[in-house]
């Protein structure tokens, strides 16, 4: 698979995660009553921010996993940490 395609897959995944998070906030705004939002607008905005960050973080796990998979498949990154040999000990 070409690197440009891999980059497009990961970037598209993050874009999809952004759209999912925006849809979650829009759905939350549509289902909540307006009276509570007007009384305490700052707290409502902070709650919307927390909802957006949480839903984006959950949805972004998939493209992040794909990016890690693509990087590991290059075989240039060592999969194991180097272990010290007994002769290296002081």
C-alpha positions as protocol buffer text, in pm:
chain_id: "A"
residue {
  index: 1
  type: UNK
  ca { x: 0 y: 0 z: 0 }
}
residue {
  index: 2
  type: UNK
  ca { x: 136 y: 342 z: -93 }
}
residue {
  index: 3
  type: UNK
  ca { x: 225 y: 589 z: 183 }
}
residue {
  index: 4
  type: UNK
  ca { x: -12 y: 851 z: 41 }
}
residue {
  index: 5
  type: UNK
  ca { x: -303 y: 607 z: 74 }
}
residue {
  index: 6
  type: UNK
  ca { x: -203 y: 526 z: 432 }
}
residue {
  index: 7
  type: UNK
  ca { x: -191 y: 897 z: 514 }
}
residue {
  index: 8
  type: UNK
  ca { x: -533 y: 947 z: 352 }
}
residue {
  index: 9
  type: UNK
  ca { x: -680 y: 662 z: 556 }
}
residue {
  index: 10
  type: UNK
  ca { x: -550 y: 804 z: 884 }
}
residue {
  index: 11
  type: UNK
  ca { x: -649 y: 1164 z: 799 }
}
residue {
  index: 12
  type: UNK
  ca { x: -993 y: 1048 z: 687 }
}
residue {
  index: 13
  type: UNK
  ca { x: -1032 y: 859 z: 1011 }
}
residue {
  index: 14
  type: UNK
  ca { x: -957 y: 1170 z: 1214 }
}
residue {
  index: 15
  type: UNK
  ca { x: -1199 y: 1370 z: 1001 }
}
residue {
  index: 16
  type: UNK
  ca { x: -1467 y: 1107 z: 1062 }
}
residue {
  index: 17
  type: UNK
  ca { x: -1390 y: 1117 z: 1436 }
}
residue {
  index: 18
  type: UNK
  ca { x: -1437 y: 1496 z: 1429 }
}
residue {
  index: 19
  type: UNK
  ca { x: -1770 y: 1460 z: 1251 }
}
residue {
  index: 20
  type: UNK
  ca { x: -1887 y: 1195 z: 1500 }
}
residue {
  index: 21
  type: UNK
  ca { x: -1796 y: 1421 z: 1792 }
}
residue {
  index: 22
  type: UNK
  ca { x: -1972 y: 1719 z: 1633 }
}
residue {
  index: 23
  type: UNK
  ca { x: -2282 y: 1505 z: 1574 }
}
residue {
  index: 24
  type: UNK
  ca { x: -2278 y: 1390 z: 1937 }
}
residue {
  index: 25
  type: UNK
  ca { x: -2273 y: 1751 z: 2059 }
}
residue {
  index: 26
  type: UNK
  ca { x: -2544 y: 1853 z: 1810 }
}
residue {
  index: 27
  type: UNK
  ca { x: -2763 y: 1563 z: 1925 }
}
residue {
  index: 28
  type: UNK
  ca { x: -2706 y: 1658 z: 2288 }
}
residue {
  index: 29
  type: UNK
  ca { x: -2803 y: 2018 z: 2215 }
}
residue {
  index: 30
  type: UNK
  ca { x: -3116 y: 1906 z: 2033 }
}
residue {
  index: 31
  type: UNK
  ca { x: -3227 y: 1682 z: 2319 }
}
residue {
  index: 32
  type: UNK
  ca { x: -3160 y: 1918 z: 2611 }
}
residue {
  index: 33
  type: UNK
  ca { x: -3396 y: 2187 z: 2731 }
}
residue {
  index: 34
  type: UNK
  ca { x: -3306 y: 2546 z: 2657 }
}
residue {
  index: 35
  type: UNK
  ca { x: -3399 y: 2683 z: 3002 }
}
residue {
  index: 36
  type: UNK
  ca { x: -3101 y: 2525 z: 3173 }
}
residue {
  index: 37
  type: UNK
  ca { x: -2861 y: 2652 z: 2907 }
}
residue {
  index: 38
  type: UNK
  ca { x: -2969 y: 3013 z: 2952 }
}
residue {
  index: 39
  type: UNK
  ca { x: -2943 y: 3006 z: 3329 }
}
residue {
  index: 40
  type: UNK
  ca { x: -2586 y: 2879 z: 3333 }
}
residue {
  index: 41
  type: UNK
  ca { x: -2438 y: 2923 z: 2987 }
}
residue {
  index: 42
  type: UNK
  ca { x: -2076 y: 2872 z: 3089 }
}
residue {
  index: 43
  type: UNK
  ca { x: -2138 y: 2541 z: 3258 }
}
residue {
  index: 44
  type: UNK
  ca { x: -2343 y: 2423 z: 2962 }
}
residue {
  index: 45
  type: UNK
  ca { x: -2066 y: 2521 z: 2719 }
}
residue {
  index: 46
  type: UNK
  ca { x: -1808 y: 2339 z: 2932 }
}
residue {
  index: 47
  type: UNK
  ca { x: -2027 y: 2029 z: 2936 }
}
residue {
  index: 48
  type: UNK
  ca { x: -2051 y: 2044 z: 2558 }
}
residue {
  index: 49
  type: UNK
  ca { x: -1672 y: 2075 z: 2538 }
}
residue {
  index: 50
  type: UNK
  ca { x: -1622 y: 1772 z: 2763 }
}
residue {
  index: 51
  type: UNK
  ca { x: -1870 y: 1572 z: 2553 }
}
residue {
  index: 52
  type: UNK
  ca { x: -1690 y: 1671 z: 2233 }
}
residue {
  index: 53
  type: UNK
  ca { x: -1344 y: 1583 z: 2367 }
}
residue {
  index: 54
  type: UNK
  ca { x: -1462 y: 1250 z: 2508 }
}
residue {
  index: 55
  type: UNK
  ca { x: -1645 y: 1143 z: 2193 }
}
residue {
  index: 56
  type: UNK
  ca { x: -1359 y: 1259 z: 1970 }
}
residue {
  index: 57
  type: UNK
  ca { x: -1108 y: 1071 z: 2185 }
}
residue {
  index: 58
  type: UNK
  ca { x: -1311 y: 752 z: 2167 }
}
residue {
  index: 59
  type: UNK
  ca { x: -1365 y: 777 z: 1792 }
}
residue {
  index: 60
  type: UNK
  ca { x: -1001 y: 873 z: 1726 }
}
residue {
  index: 61
  type: UNK
  ca { x: -875 y: 545 z: 1870 }
}
residue {
  index: 62
  type: UNK
  ca { x: -939 y: 372 z: 1537 }
}
residue {
  index: 63
  type: UNK
  ca { x: -726 y: 603 z: 1315 }
}
residue {
  index: 64
  type: UNK
  ca { x: -458 y: 616 z: 1583 }
}
residue {
  index: 65
  type: UNK
  ca { x: -445 y: 237 z: 1584 }
}
residue {
  index: 66
  type: UNK
  ca { x: -426 y: 239 z: 1205 }
}
residue {
  index: 67
  type: UNK
  ca { x: -137 y: 486 z: 1216 }
}
residue {
  index: 68
  type: UNK
  ca { x: 52 y: 269 z: 1465 }
}
residue {
  index: 69
  type: UNK
  ca { x: -18 y: -39 z: 1252 }
}
residue {
  index: 70
  type: UNK
  ca { x: 111 y: 134 z: 940 }
}
residue {
  index: 71
  type: UNK
  ca { x: 426 y: 249 z: 1119 }
}
residue {
  index: 72
  type: UNK
  ca { x: 496 y: -97 z: 1260 }
}
residue {
  index: 73
  type: UNK
  ca { x: 449 y: -258 z: 921 }
}
residue {
  index: 74
  type: UNK
  ca { x: 746 y: -63 z: 783 }
}
residue {
  index: 75
  type: UNK
  ca { x: 975 y: -283 z: 996 }
}
residue {
  index: 76
  type: UNK
  ca { x: 1212 y: 6 z: 1055 }
}
residue {
  index: 77
  type: UNK
  ca { x: 1086 y: 57 z: 1408 }
}
residue {
  index: 78
  type: UNK
  ca { x: 1213 y: -204 z: 1656 }
}
residue {
  index: 79
  type: UNK
  ca { x: 928 y: -396 z: 1813 }
}
residue {
  index: 80
  type: UNK
  ca { x: 1123 y: -483 z: 2124 }
}
residue {
  index: 81
  type: UNK
  ca { x: 1327 y: -264 z: 2350 }
}
residue {
  index: 82
  type: UNK
  ca { x: 1696 y: -344 z: 2350 }
}
residue {
  index: 83
  type: UNK
  ca { x: 1793 y: -554 z: 2648 }
}
residue {
  index: 84
  type: UNK
  ca { x: 2115 y: -498 z: 2832 }
}
residue {
  index: 85
  type: UNK
  ca { x: 2367 y: -777 z: 2831 }
}
residue {
  index: 86
  type: UNK
  ca { x: 2528 y: -896 z: 3156 }
}
residue {
  index: 87
  type: UNK
  ca { x: 2866 y: -772 z: 3032 }
}
residue {
  index: 88
  type: UNK
  ca { x: 2728 y: -416 z: 3012 }
}
residue {
  index: 89
  type: UNK
  ca { x: 2648 y: -403 z: 3385 }
}
residue {
  index: 90
  type: UNK
  ca { x: 2890 y: -206 z: 3603 }
}
